[in-house]
Amino acid sequence: GSLRDELLKAIWHAFIALDHDHSGKVTKSQLKVLSHNLCMVLKVPHDPVALEEHFRDDDEGSVSNQGYMPYLNKFILGKVQDNFDKIEFHRLCRTLCVKKKPHKESPAHYRRCQISVNYLKMVLLHGNLSTKAWIDRLCLWQLMKSLMNFILDVLKQGYMMKKGHRQKNWTERWFVLKRNIISYYVSEDLNDKKGDILLDENCCLESLLLKLVLQKKKQEWIQAIHSTIHPLKLGSPPPHKEAQHRLKELQKKQLELQATNESKQLELEAEAASRAAEEEKKRLQTQVEFQARFSTELEREKLIRQQVEEQVAQKSSEVEQYLQRVRELEDMYLRLEETLEDERQAQQDEETVRKLQARLLEEESSKRAELEKWHLEQQQAIQMTEAEKQELENQCVLEERALQEAMEQLEQERKQALEQYKEVKKKLEMAPNKTKSWKDKEAHHEGLIRLIEPASENPHLITNWGPAAFTEAELEEKELEREKDHGGTGSCLD
């Protein structure tokens, strides 16, 4: 609230300064400029579209109908934060007021204003925190009053008791102590002045014992008057003169220091420029060397890259050939495994047929032994009686019939076994050829060299375990002999 009121007071003075004819109205162009400057100083986002909308030239804008305050409250004061420069803000408003009301005061007034400014500068330069804190606690009128006391060389002021000239009674007066004079008034408003007491180097101060006098206040006045008379005896300037002199010396030292800093800055800039030129020269030389080295490295990299690409192409071709060979070998191995599986199955079939033939041969041998035994028994039974002979003949007929049936069944089983044997034999004959062709292909791919062996004059049957124990001709002869044996046995039985 206080910040807003302070801003409104300053803006009101600026608005009054722009109102030349005292009609309470300001042109829209001036208000636009004022609004724009206020937005810049107060660090408020400036919206040109809203500004033109409110300051339209058709006399129907919100500023024309409602005045400047709604726009000011909504778009400027309503968005103000506590991050702007108050000095710049007051300087803007004061500039508008100065243009309308030029100063007509006397040179003494200007001198006093200059002393006030110098005093404030001195306080800020010395950084007296206690003084600054004291100034911060004062209101505007108290601060102005303190500045006026300083300008008028007022060292101390307050009420004291004074004895009258005509009437010898004590009266309370308002005393004002300056550098070389003490003035006293009826009251602190300084309207009715009663007299002056001049101070020089010949003055002396005497302390009187009075009733109802505060010792602290008394000591303060005694010390203040002593501090006033002592510089007069020594002939030294007043305190504000000394402060002004110190301020000038400080400003002079600051200017000398600034000049020294500027000269050093120029020297540093010249040195930096020369160093920068030398570094630029070195950089250019380094860049040229780097460019040459980079070109050489680039050519070498190109050559290496070309060689690598050629090697990669060659390796790719070799890898492709190797993969093709691997695929062919895998295909060949798959087929070879199928062939080996067929051969293994044929060997199993051959083993089954061989076991079947062995079983048939064993059964045939046992049957033949039984028939021979039975034939011997028949020969022995011939010598028996006719009844027994007849009975034996009947029994022989029955047994012969059963034997005939068994022989027929055995013959049929033998034929079936022979057919199975022929099929297995055919498969066995085809399996070596098929295996041989795949082995030849494998030997061709693997680059193997096998010795050429002479062919056998009597080729044997080839089984899964190698050559058979007998040839094909011997097998046929044994089959013929077996058939003859079966025929002879039948004739004996008949």
Short mmCIF file of C-alpha atoms in Angstrom, two decimals:
data_model
loop_
_atom_site.label_atom_id
_atom_site.label_comp_id
_atom_site.label_asym_id
_atom_site.label_seq_id
_atom_site.Cartn_x
_atom_site.Cartn_y
_atom_site.Cartn_z
CA GLY A 1 0.00 0.00 0.00
CA SER A 2 2.76 2.49 0.94
CA LEU A 3 4.75 1.72 -2.23
CA ARG A 4 1.66 2.20 -4.38
CA ASP A 5 0.87 5.53 -2.66
CA GLU A 6 4.43 6.75 -3.13
CA LEU A 7 4.33 5.85 -6.83
CA LEU A 8 0.93 7.53 -7.26
CA LYS A 9 2.20 10.77 -5.68
CA ALA A 10 5.18 10.96 -8.01
CA ILE A 11 3.06 10.08 -11.08
CA TRP A 12 0.48 12.68 -10.00
CA HIS A 13 3.17 15.40 -9.96
CA ALA A 14 4.30 14.29 -13.43
CA PHE A 15 0.70 14.34 -14.69
CA ILE A 16 0.17 17.85 -13.27
CA ALA A 17 3.40 18.96 -14.96
CA LEU A 18 2.06 17.74 -18.32
CA ASP A 19 -1.26 19.59 -17.76
CA HIS A 20 -0.17 22.99 -19.09
CA ASP A 21 -3.59 24.67 -19.15
CA HIS A 22 -4.69 23.26 -15.74
CA SER A 23 -7.76 21.64 -17.27
CA GLY A 24 -7.14 18.21 -15.75
CA LYS A 25 -6.58 16.66 -19.19
CA VAL A 26 -3.42 15.57 -21.00
CA THR A 27 -3.09 14.65 -24.65
CA LYS A 28 -3.06 10.96 -25.55
CA SER A 29 0.35 11.18 -27.18
CA GLN A 30 1.87 12.50 -23.93
CA LEU A 31 0.10 9.78 -21.94
CA LYS A 32 1.45 7.14 -24.35
CA VAL A 33 4.98 8.42 -23.84
CA LEU A 34 4.48 8.62 -20.06
CA SER A 35 3.07 5.06 -19.94
CA HIS A 36 5.91 3.68 -22.04
CA ASN A 37 8.56 5.36 -19.86
CA LEU A 38 6.85 4.18 -16.67
CA CYS A 39 6.80 0.59 -17.95
CA MET A 40 10.50 0.79 -18.76
CA VAL A 41 11.51 2.33 -15.41
CA LEU A 42 9.22 0.13 -13.27
CA LYS A 43 10.26 -3.01 -15.26
CA VAL A 44 6.66 -3.83 -16.17
CA PRO A 45 5.99 -5.85 -19.38
CA HIS A 46 4.89 -3.38 -22.02
CA ASP A 47 1.98 -4.45 -24.22
CA PRO A 48 1.75 -2.17 -27.30
CA VAL A 49 -1.53 -3.77 -28.43
CA ALA A 50 -3.27 -3.01 -25.13
CA LEU A 51 -1.77 0.49 -25.17
CA GLU A 52 -3.15 1.25 -28.63
CA GLU A 53 -6.50 -0.30 -27.68
CA HIS A 54 -6.88 2.01 -24.67
CA PHE A 55 -5.50 5.08 -26.48
CA ARG A 56 -7.55 4.88 -29.67
CA ASP A 57 -7.91 8.08 -31.72
CA ASP A 58 -11.69 7.78 -32.20
CA ASP A 59 -12.42 9.20 -28.72
CA GLU A 60 -14.07 5.91 -27.73
CA GLY A 61 -11.18 4.26 -25.92
CA SER A 62 -11.24 3.43 -22.26
CA VAL A 63 -8.93 6.36 -21.48
CA SER A 64 -11.32 8.80 -23.13
CA ASN A 65 -14.36 7.42 -21.29
CA GLN A 66 -12.95 6.49 -17.86
CA GLY A 67 -9.79 8.56 -17.52
CA TYR A 68 -6.16 7.54 -17.08
CA MET A 69 -6.42 5.99 -13.59
CA PRO A 70 -8.06 2.64 -14.56
CA TYR A 71 -5.36 2.00 -17.15
CA LEU A 72 -2.64 3.08 -14.71
CA ASN A 73 -3.94 0.80 -11.93
CA LYS A 74 -4.54 -2.24 -14.16
CA PHE A 75 -1.59 -2.30 -16.55
CA ILE A 76 1.18 -0.50 -14.61
CA LEU A 77 0.70 -0.30 -10.84
CA GLY A 78 -1.04 -3.68 -10.67
CA LYS A 79 2.04 -5.39 -12.19
CA VAL A 80 4.79 -3.54 -10.29
CA GLN A 81 7.25 -5.70 -8.35
CA ASP A 82 9.81 -4.57 -5.80
CA ASN A 83 12.71 -4.98 -8.25
CA PHE A 84 12.88 -1.57 -9.95
CA ASP A 85 15.22 1.36 -9.38
CA LYS A 86 13.42 3.96 -7.29
CA ILE A 87 16.02 6.62 -8.05
CA GLU A 88 15.41 6.27 -11.79
CA PHE A 89 11.65 6.43 -11.22
CA HIS A 90 11.84 9.65 -9.18
CA ARG A 91 14.35 11.08 -11.65
CA LEU A 92 11.85 10.52 -14.47
CA CYS A 93 9.02 12.23 -12.58
CA ARG A 94 11.34 15.06 -11.46
CA THR A 95 12.49 15.61 -15.04
CA LEU A 96 8.90 16.16 -16.16
CA CYS A 97 8.32 18.60 -13.31
CA VAL A 98 11.56 20.53 -13.94
CA LYS A 99 10.62 21.16 -17.56
CA LYS A 100 7.47 22.97 -16.46
CA LYS A 101 8.80 24.84 -13.40
CA PRO A 102 12.29 26.22 -13.94
CA HIS A 103 14.17 27.22 -10.77
CA LYS A 104 14.04 30.86 -9.81
CA GLU A 105 15.69 30.59 -6.41
CA SER A 106 18.72 32.58 -5.35
CA PRO A 107 22.33 31.36 -5.63
CA ALA A 108 22.33 30.88 -1.85
CA HIS A 109 19.51 28.38 -2.23
CA TYR A 110 21.49 26.55 -4.91
CA ARG A 111 24.47 26.61 -2.55
CA ARG A 112 22.45 25.05 0.25
CA CYS A 113 21.10 22.38 -2.12
CA GLN A 114 24.67 21.68 -3.19
CA ILE A 115 25.76 21.33 0.43
CA SER A 116 22.88 18.90 1.03
CA VAL A 117 23.92 16.82 -1.96
CA ASN A 118 27.55 16.87 -0.84
CA TYR A 119 26.50 15.79 2.64
CA LEU A 120 24.55 12.85 1.26
CA LYS A 121 27.50 11.94 -0.98
CA MET A 122 29.83 12.06 2.00
CA VAL A 123 27.58 9.77 4.01
CA LEU A 124 27.38 7.28 1.14
CA LEU A 125 31.13 7.41 0.44
CA HIS A 126 32.23 6.99 4.04
CA GLY A 127 29.76 4.15 4.55
CA ASN A 128 28.81 5.20 8.07
CA LEU A 129 26.29 2.49 8.86
CA SER A 130 25.10 4.13 12.03
CA THR A 131 24.41 7.41 10.21
CA LYS A 132 22.69 5.61 7.38
CA ALA A 133 20.56 3.61 9.80
CA TRP A 134 19.69 6.85 11.60
CA ILE A 135 18.68 8.46 8.31
CA ASP A 136 16.58 5.44 7.37
CA ARG A 137 14.58 5.79 10.58
CA LEU A 138 13.74 9.43 9.90
CA CYS A 139 10.70 10.60 8.06
CA LEU A 140 10.98 13.05 5.19
CA TRP A 141 10.43 16.21 7.27
CA GLN A 142 12.83 15.11 9.98
CA LEU A 143 15.48 14.42 7.36
CA MET A 144 14.93 17.82 5.76
CA LYS A 145 15.13 19.46 9.17
CA SER A 146 18.38 17.66 9.95
CA LEU A 147 19.83 18.71 6.60
CA MET A 148 18.86 22.33 7.21
CA ASN A 149 20.52 22.25 10.63
CA PHE A 150 23.67 20.90 9.04
CA ILE A 151 23.62 23.52 6.29
CA LEU A 152 23.07 26.38 8.78
CA ASP A 153 25.91 25.12 11.00
CA VAL A 154 23.52 24.19 13.80
CA LEU A 155 25.56 22.10 16.22
CA LYS A 156 22.99 21.70 18.96
CA GLN A 157 19.57 23.02 19.89
CA GLY A 158 17.19 22.60 22.80
CA TYR A 159 15.52 24.23 25.77
CA MET A 160 17.60 25.82 28.55
CA MET A 161 16.96 28.27 31.38
CA LYS A 162 18.13 31.92 30.90
CA LYS A 163 18.23 34.75 33.35
CA GLY A 164 16.62 37.96 32.09
CA HIS A 165 18.36 41.37 31.80
CA ARG A 166 15.61 43.50 33.26
CA GLN A 167 13.79 40.94 35.30
CA LYS A 168 16.17 38.72 37.18
CA ASN A 169 14.03 35.64 36.90
CA TRP A 170 14.89 32.43 35.01
CA THR A 171 12.95 31.79 31.80
CA GLU A 172 13.02 28.71 29.53
CA ARG A 173 14.22 29.56 26.04
CA TRP A 174 14.95 27.57 22.84
CA PHE A 175 18.70 27.82 22.25
CA VAL A 176 20.37 27.18 18.89
CA LEU A 177 24.14 26.66 18.99
CA LYS A 178 26.03 27.51 15.80
CA ARG A 179 29.73 27.75 14.97
CA ASN A 180 30.27 31.30 16.35
CA ILE A 181 26.95 32.29 17.87
CA ILE A 182 24.22 31.10 20.23
CA SER A 183 20.71 32.28 19.32
CA TYR A 184 17.74 31.89 21.63
CA TYR A 185 14.03 32.00 20.81
CA VAL A 186 10.77 31.89 22.64
CA SER A 187 9.88 28.47 21.20
CA GLU A 188 11.29 25.89 18.83
CA ASP A 189 9.35 27.23 15.84
CA LEU A 190 12.03 29.99 15.64
CA ASN A 191 9.49 32.74 15.00
CA ASP A 192 10.25 35.07 17.94
CA LYS A 193 13.99 35.61 18.30
CA LYS A 194 15.11 37.13 21.64
CA GLY A 195 18.81 37.62 21.08
CA ASP A 196 22.26 36.29 20.20
CA ILE A 197 25.36 35.44 22.18
CA LEU A 198 28.54 35.86 20.12
CA LEU A 199 31.30 33.30 20.51
CA ASP A 200 34.99 33.96 19.87
CA GLU A 201 38.36 32.72 21.06
CA ASN A 202 38.16 34.89 24.22
CA CYS A 203 34.94 33.35 25.50
CA CYS A 204 34.91 31.11 28.54
CA LEU A 205 32.40 28.73 29.98
CA GLU A 206 31.40 28.41 33.63
CA SER A 207 29.19 25.74 35.11
CA LEU A 208 26.61 26.89 37.68
CA LEU A 209 24.86 24.70 40.16
CA LEU A 210 21.11 25.09 39.69
CA LYS A 211 18.16 23.15 40.87
CA LEU A 212 15.96 21.04 38.60
CA VAL A 213 18.69 20.69 35.98
CA LEU A 214 19.40 17.37 34.33
CA GLN A 215 23.09 16.64 34.63
CA LYS A 216 23.17 14.67 31.39
CA LYS A 217 21.63 17.51 29.42
CA LYS A 218 23.94 19.99 31.12
CA GLN A 219 27.04 17.99 30.23
CA GLU A 220 25.91 17.68 26.63
CA TRP A 221 25.57 21.48 26.30
CA ILE A 222 28.90 22.10 28.01
CA GLN A 223 30.63 19.64 25.71
CA ALA A 224 28.93 21.12 22.62
CA ILE A 225 29.94 24.70 23.55
CA HIS A 226 33.51 23.58 24.29
CA SER A 227 33.67 21.82 20.91
CA THR A 228 32.51 25.10 19.31
CA ILE A 229 34.93 27.41 21.13
CA HIS A 230 37.96 25.12 20.73
CA PRO A 231 38.09 25.33 16.86
CA LEU A 232 37.72 29.13 17.15
CA LYS A 233 40.75 29.29 19.42
CA LEU A 234 42.74 27.06 17.05
CA GLY A 235 41.47 28.79 13.91
CA SER A 236 40.38 25.53 12.27
CA PRO A 237 37.46 25.39 9.82
CA PRO A 238 34.03 24.10 10.80
CA PRO A 239 33.25 20.37 10.65
CA HIS A 240 31.29 20.52 7.40
CA LYS A 241 34.13 22.42 5.74
CA GLU A 242 36.52 19.69 6.83
CA ALA A 243 34.11 17.06 5.53
CA GLN A 244 33.84 18.91 2.20
CA HIS A 245 37.62 19.16 2.04
CA ARG A 246 37.97 15.44 2.77
CA LEU A 247 35.34 14.72 0.13
CA LYS A 248 37.28 16.74 -2.45
CA GLU A 249 40.50 14.96 -1.51
CA LEU A 250 38.72 11.63 -1.76
CA GLN A 251 37.29 12.58 -5.16
CA LYS A 252 40.76 13.70 -6.26
CA LYS A 253 42.24 10.40 -5.13
CA GLN A 254 39.47 8.58 -6.92
CA LEU A 255 40.19 10.52 -10.12
CA GLU A 256 43.92 9.80 -9.79
CA LEU A 257 43.18 6.16 -9.11
CA GLN A 258 40.80 6.10 -12.07
CA ALA A 259 43.44 7.67 -14.31
CA THR A 260 46.03 5.17 -13.07
CA ASN A 261 43.61 2.34 -13.66
CA GLU A 262 42.83 3.65 -17.15
CA SER A 263 46.54 3.90 -18.00
CA LYS A 264 47.11 0.41 -16.65
CA GLN A 265 44.06 -0.75 -18.56
CA LEU A 266 45.48 0.78 -21.75
CA GLU A 267 48.84 -0.87 -21.11
CA LEU A 268 47.13 -4.17 -20.43
CA GLU A 269 45.02 -3.77 -23.56
CA ALA A 270 48.12 -2.97 -25.64
CA GLU A 271 49.96 -5.92 -24.13
CA ALA A 272 46.92 -8.12 -24.65
CA ALA A 273 46.65 -6.90 -28.26
CA SER A 274 50.32 -7.66 -28.94
CA ARG A 275 50.00 -11.02 -27.20
CA ALA A 276 46.82 -11.70 -29.16
CA ALA A 277 48.59 -10.78 -32.42
CA GLU A 278 51.47 -13.09 -31.55
CA GLU A 279 49.07 -15.84 -30.56
CA GLU A 280 47.13 -15.29 -33.79
CA LYS A 281 50.37 -15.58 -35.75
CA LYS A 282 51.28 -18.76 -33.90
CA ARG A 283 47.75 -20.02 -34.39
CA LEU A 284 47.90 -19.38 -38.13
CA GLN A 285 51.28 -21.09 -38.36
CA THR A 286 50.01 -23.99 -36.30
CA GLN A 287 46.89 -24.12 -38.45
CA VAL A 288 48.99 -24.27 -41.65
CA GLU A 289 51.15 -27.03 -40.18
CA PHE A 290 48.09 -28.84 -38.95
CA GLN A 291 46.46 -28.47 -42.38
CA ALA A 292 49.52 -29.92 -44.10
CA ARG A 293 49.76 -32.74 -41.59
CA PHE A 294 46.04 -33.30 -41.91
CA SER A 295 46.33 -33.51 -45.72
CA THR A 296 49.15 -36.05 -45.42
CA GLU A 297 47.21 -38.06 -42.87
CA LEU A 298 44.13 -37.85 -45.08
CA GLU A 299 46.00 -39.22 -48.11
CA ARG A 300 47.49 -41.98 -45.99
CA GLU A 301 44.07 -42.78 -44.55
CA LYS A 302 42.58 -42.89 -48.06
CA LEU A 303 45.32 -45.32 -49.19
CA ILE A 304 44.83 -47.48 -46.10
CA ARG A 305 41.08 -47.37 -46.59
CA GLN A 306 41.44 -48.46 -50.23
CA GLN A 307 43.70 -51.34 -49.22
CA VAL A 308 41.30 -52.35 -46.47
CA GLU A 309 38.37 -52.23 -48.91
CA GLU A 310 40.26 -54.46 -51.36
CA GLN A 311 41.12 -56.89 -48.56
CA VAL A 312 37.53 -56.85 -47.39
CA ALA A 313 36.28 -57.56 -50.92
CA GLN A 314 38.78 -60.42 -51.26
CA LYS A 315 37.88 -61.82 -47.87
CA SER A 316 34.19 -61.49 -48.71
CA SER A 317 34.71 -63.51 -51.90
CA GLU A 318 36.68 -66.15 -50.01
CA VAL A 319 34.05 -66.27 -47.29
CA GLU A 320 31.31 -66.65 -49.91
CA GLN A 321 33.20 -69.52 -51.57
CA TYR A 322 33.82 -71.12 -48.20
CA LEU A 323 30.14 -70.81 -47.27
CA GLN A 324 29.14 -72.32 -50.62
CA ARG A 325 31.55 -75.23 -50.05
CA VAL A 326 30.21 -75.66 -46.51
CA ARG A 327 26.63 -75.73 -47.82
CA GLU A 328 27.59 -78.34 -50.45
CA LEU A 329 29.37 -80.47 -47.84
CA GLU A 330 26.41 -80.21 -45.50
CA ASP A 331 24.08 -81.30 -48.27
CA MET A 332 26.40 -84.17 -49.17
CA TYR A 333 26.70 -85.21 -45.51
CA LEU A 334 22.92 -85.23 -45.16
CA ARG A 335 22.53 -87.44 -48.18
CA LEU A 336 25.36 -89.66 -47.00
CA GLU A 337 23.66 -90.03 -43.64
CA GLU A 338 20.45 -91.03 -45.41
CA THR A 339 22.39 -93.62 -47.43
CA LEU A 340 24.12 -94.92 -44.31
CA GLU A 341 20.75 -95.16 -42.63
CA ASP A 342 19.42 -97.20 -45.57
CA GLU A 343 22.48 -99.43 -45.43
CA ARG A 344 22.06 -99.84 -41.69
CA GLN A 345 18.42 -100.81 -42.21
CA ALA A 346 19.43 -103.30 -44.92
CA GLN A 347 22.00 -104.82 -42.58
CA GLN A 348 19.33 -105.19 -39.93
CA ASP A 349 17.04 -106.88 -42.48
CA GLU A 350 19.88 -109.17 -43.54
CA GLU A 351 20.52 -110.10 -39.93
CA THR A 352 16.84 -110.87 -39.47
CA VAL A 353 16.81 -113.09 -42.60
CA ARG A 354 19.98 -114.82 -41.50
CA LYS A 355 18.50 -115.56 -38.10
CA LEU A 356 15.35 -116.83 -39.81
CA GLN A 357 17.40 -119.10 -42.11
CA ALA A 358 19.38 -120.43 -39.17
CA ARG A 359 16.17 -121.16 -37.30
CA LEU A 360 14.71 -122.92 -40.36
CA LEU A 361 17.88 -124.94 -40.81
CA GLU A 362 17.80 -125.94 -37.16
CA GLU A 363 14.14 -126.92 -37.43
CA GLU A 364 14.84 -128.84 -40.64
CA SER A 365 17.76 -130.65 -39.00
CA SER A 366 15.64 -131.53 -36.00
CA LYS A 367 12.84 -132.75 -38.28
CA ARG A 368 15.28 -134.78 -40.30
CA ALA A 369 16.69 -136.32 -37.11
CA GLU A 370 13.18 -137.12 -35.95
CA LEU A 371 12.35 -138.68 -39.35
CA GLU A 372 15.49 -140.77 -39.30
CA LYS A 373 14.73 -141.85 -35.78
CA TRP A 374 11.18 -142.60 -36.76
CA HIS A 375 12.42 -144.54 -39.82
CA LEU A 376 14.61 -146.65 -37.60
CA GLU A 377 11.74 -147.26 -35.28
CA GLN A 378 9.62 -148.30 -38.28
CA GLN A 379 12.27 -150.69 -39.42
CA GLN A 380 12.35 -152.20 -35.97
CA ALA A 381 8.55 -152.35 -35.79
CA ILE A 382 8.29 -154.38 -39.02
CA GLN A 383 9.23 -157.39 -37.09
CA MET A 384 6.28 -156.97 -34.76
CA THR A 385 2.97 -158.76 -35.09
CA GLU A 386 0.50 -158.12 -37.83
CA ALA A 387 -1.88 -156.44 -35.47
CA GLU A 388 0.81 -154.25 -34.24
CA LYS A 389 1.95 -153.79 -37.82
CA GLN A 390 -1.53 -152.77 -38.87
CA GLU A 391 -1.80 -150.43 -35.95
CA LEU A 392 1.60 -149.10 -36.68
CA GLU A 393 0.72 -148.68 -40.32
CA ASN A 394 -2.36 -146.69 -39.36
CA GLN A 395 -0.35 -144.65 -36.96
CA CYS A 396 2.36 -144.29 -39.61
CA VAL A 397 -0.22 -143.06 -42.10
CA LEU A 398 -1.44 -140.49 -39.64
CA GLU A 399 2.03 -139.41 -38.72
CA GLU A 400 3.09 -139.38 -42.37
CA ARG A 401 0.11 -137.23 -43.17
CA ALA A 402 1.00 -134.89 -40.32
CA LEU A 403 4.62 -134.94 -41.42
CA GLN A 404 3.57 -134.21 -45.00
CA GLU A 405 1.59 -131.23 -43.81
CA ALA A 406 4.52 -130.08 -41.70
CA MET A 407 6.86 -130.50 -44.68
CA GLU A 408 4.53 -128.52 -46.89
CA GLN A 409 4.35 -125.78 -44.29
CA LEU A 410 8.15 -125.81 -43.96
CA GLU A 411 8.48 -125.68 -47.73
CA GLN A 412 6.18 -122.70 -47.88
CA GLU A 413 8.11 -120.96 -45.08
CA ARG A 414 11.36 -121.79 -46.88
CA LYS A 415 10.08 -120.22 -50.08
CA GLN A 416 9.00 -117.12 -48.20
CA ALA A 417 12.38 -116.96 -46.48
CA LEU A 418 14.08 -117.42 -49.86
CA GLU A 419 12.07 -114.56 -51.35
CA GLN A 420 12.91 -112.35 -48.39
CA TYR A 421 16.51 -113.37 -48.77
CA LYS A 422 16.49 -112.43 -52.44
CA GLU A 423 15.00 -109.03 -51.63
CA VAL A 424 17.59 -108.43 -48.93
CA LYS A 425 20.29 -109.62 -51.30
CA LYS A 426 19.07 -107.18 -53.93
CA LYS A 427 19.08 -104.35 -51.38
CA LEU A 428 22.54 -105.35 -50.26
CA GLU A 429 23.74 -105.35 -53.85
CA MET A 430 22.26 -101.88 -54.39
CA ALA A 431 23.51 -100.45 -51.08
CA PRO A 432 27.26 -100.86 -51.81
CA ASN A 433 26.84 -99.24 -55.22
CA LYS A 434 24.94 -96.31 -53.70
CA THR A 435 27.43 -96.04 -50.85
CA LYS A 436 30.29 -96.29 -53.30
CA SER A 437 28.92 -93.43 -55.43
CA TRP A 438 28.54 -91.17 -52.37
CA LYS A 439 31.96 -92.18 -51.11
CA ASP A 440 33.39 -91.34 -54.52
CA LYS A 441 31.75 -87.91 -54.35
CA GLU A 442 33.05 -87.41 -50.83
CA ALA A 443 36.52 -88.47 -51.88
CA HIS A 444 36.28 -86.05 -54.81
CA HIS A 445 35.32 -83.14 -52.53
CA GLU A 446 37.79 -83.97 -49.83
CA GLY A 447 40.58 -84.58 -52.30
CA LEU A 448 41.32 -88.07 -51.05
CA ILE A 449 43.33 -90.52 -53.17
CA ARG A 450 42.53 -94.20 -52.79
CA LEU A 451 44.65 -97.12 -54.04
CA ILE A 452 43.33 -99.12 -56.96
CA GLU A 453 43.08 -102.85 -56.00
CA PRO A 454 42.63 -105.81 -58.37
CA ALA A 455 39.14 -107.21 -58.63
CA SER A 456 38.39 -110.62 -57.11
CA GLU A 457 38.03 -113.54 -59.50
CA ASN A 458 35.19 -115.03 -57.48
CA PRO A 459 33.22 -112.08 -56.13
CA HIS A 460 31.78 -112.76 -52.72
CA LEU A 461 28.53 -111.53 -51.35
CA ILE A 462 28.97 -108.21 -49.55
CA THR A 463 27.31 -107.85 -46.20
CA ASN A 464 27.29 -105.10 -43.55
CA TRP A 465 30.29 -106.81 -41.87
CA GLY A 466 32.30 -107.27 -45.08
CA PRO A 467 32.60 -110.13 -47.62
CA ALA A 468 30.40 -113.19 -46.95
CA ALA A 469 31.83 -116.62 -46.00
CA PHE A 470 30.63 -118.16 -49.32
CA THR A 471 30.02 -117.00 -52.86
CA GLU A 472 26.75 -116.74 -54.66
CA ALA A 473 27.45 -119.94 -56.65
CA GLU A 474 28.17 -121.87 -53.48
CA LEU A 475 24.90 -120.57 -51.99
CA GLU A 476 22.96 -121.81 -55.04
CA GLU A 477 24.66 -125.24 -54.85
CA LYS A 478 23.72 -125.54 -51.18
CA GLU A 479 20.13 -124.64 -51.99
CA LEU A 480 20.03 -127.32 -54.73
CA GLU A 481 21.48 -129.90 -52.35
CA ARG A 482 18.88 -128.94 -49.73
CA GLU A 483 16.09 -129.41 -52.29
CA LYS A 484 17.49 -132.80 -53.28
CA ASP A 485 17.68 -133.79 -49.63
CA HIS A 486 14.05 -132.83 -49.17
CA GLY A 487 13.14 -134.91 -52.25
CA GLY A 488 15.08 -137.97 -51.01
CA THR A 489 13.44 -137.82 -47.63
CA GLY A 490 10.05 -137.79 -49.21
CA SER A 491 10.84 -140.88 -51.30
CA CYS A 492 12.01 -142.74 -48.24
CA LEU A 493 8.86 -141.90 -46.43
CA ASP A 494 6.79 -143.13 -49.28
#
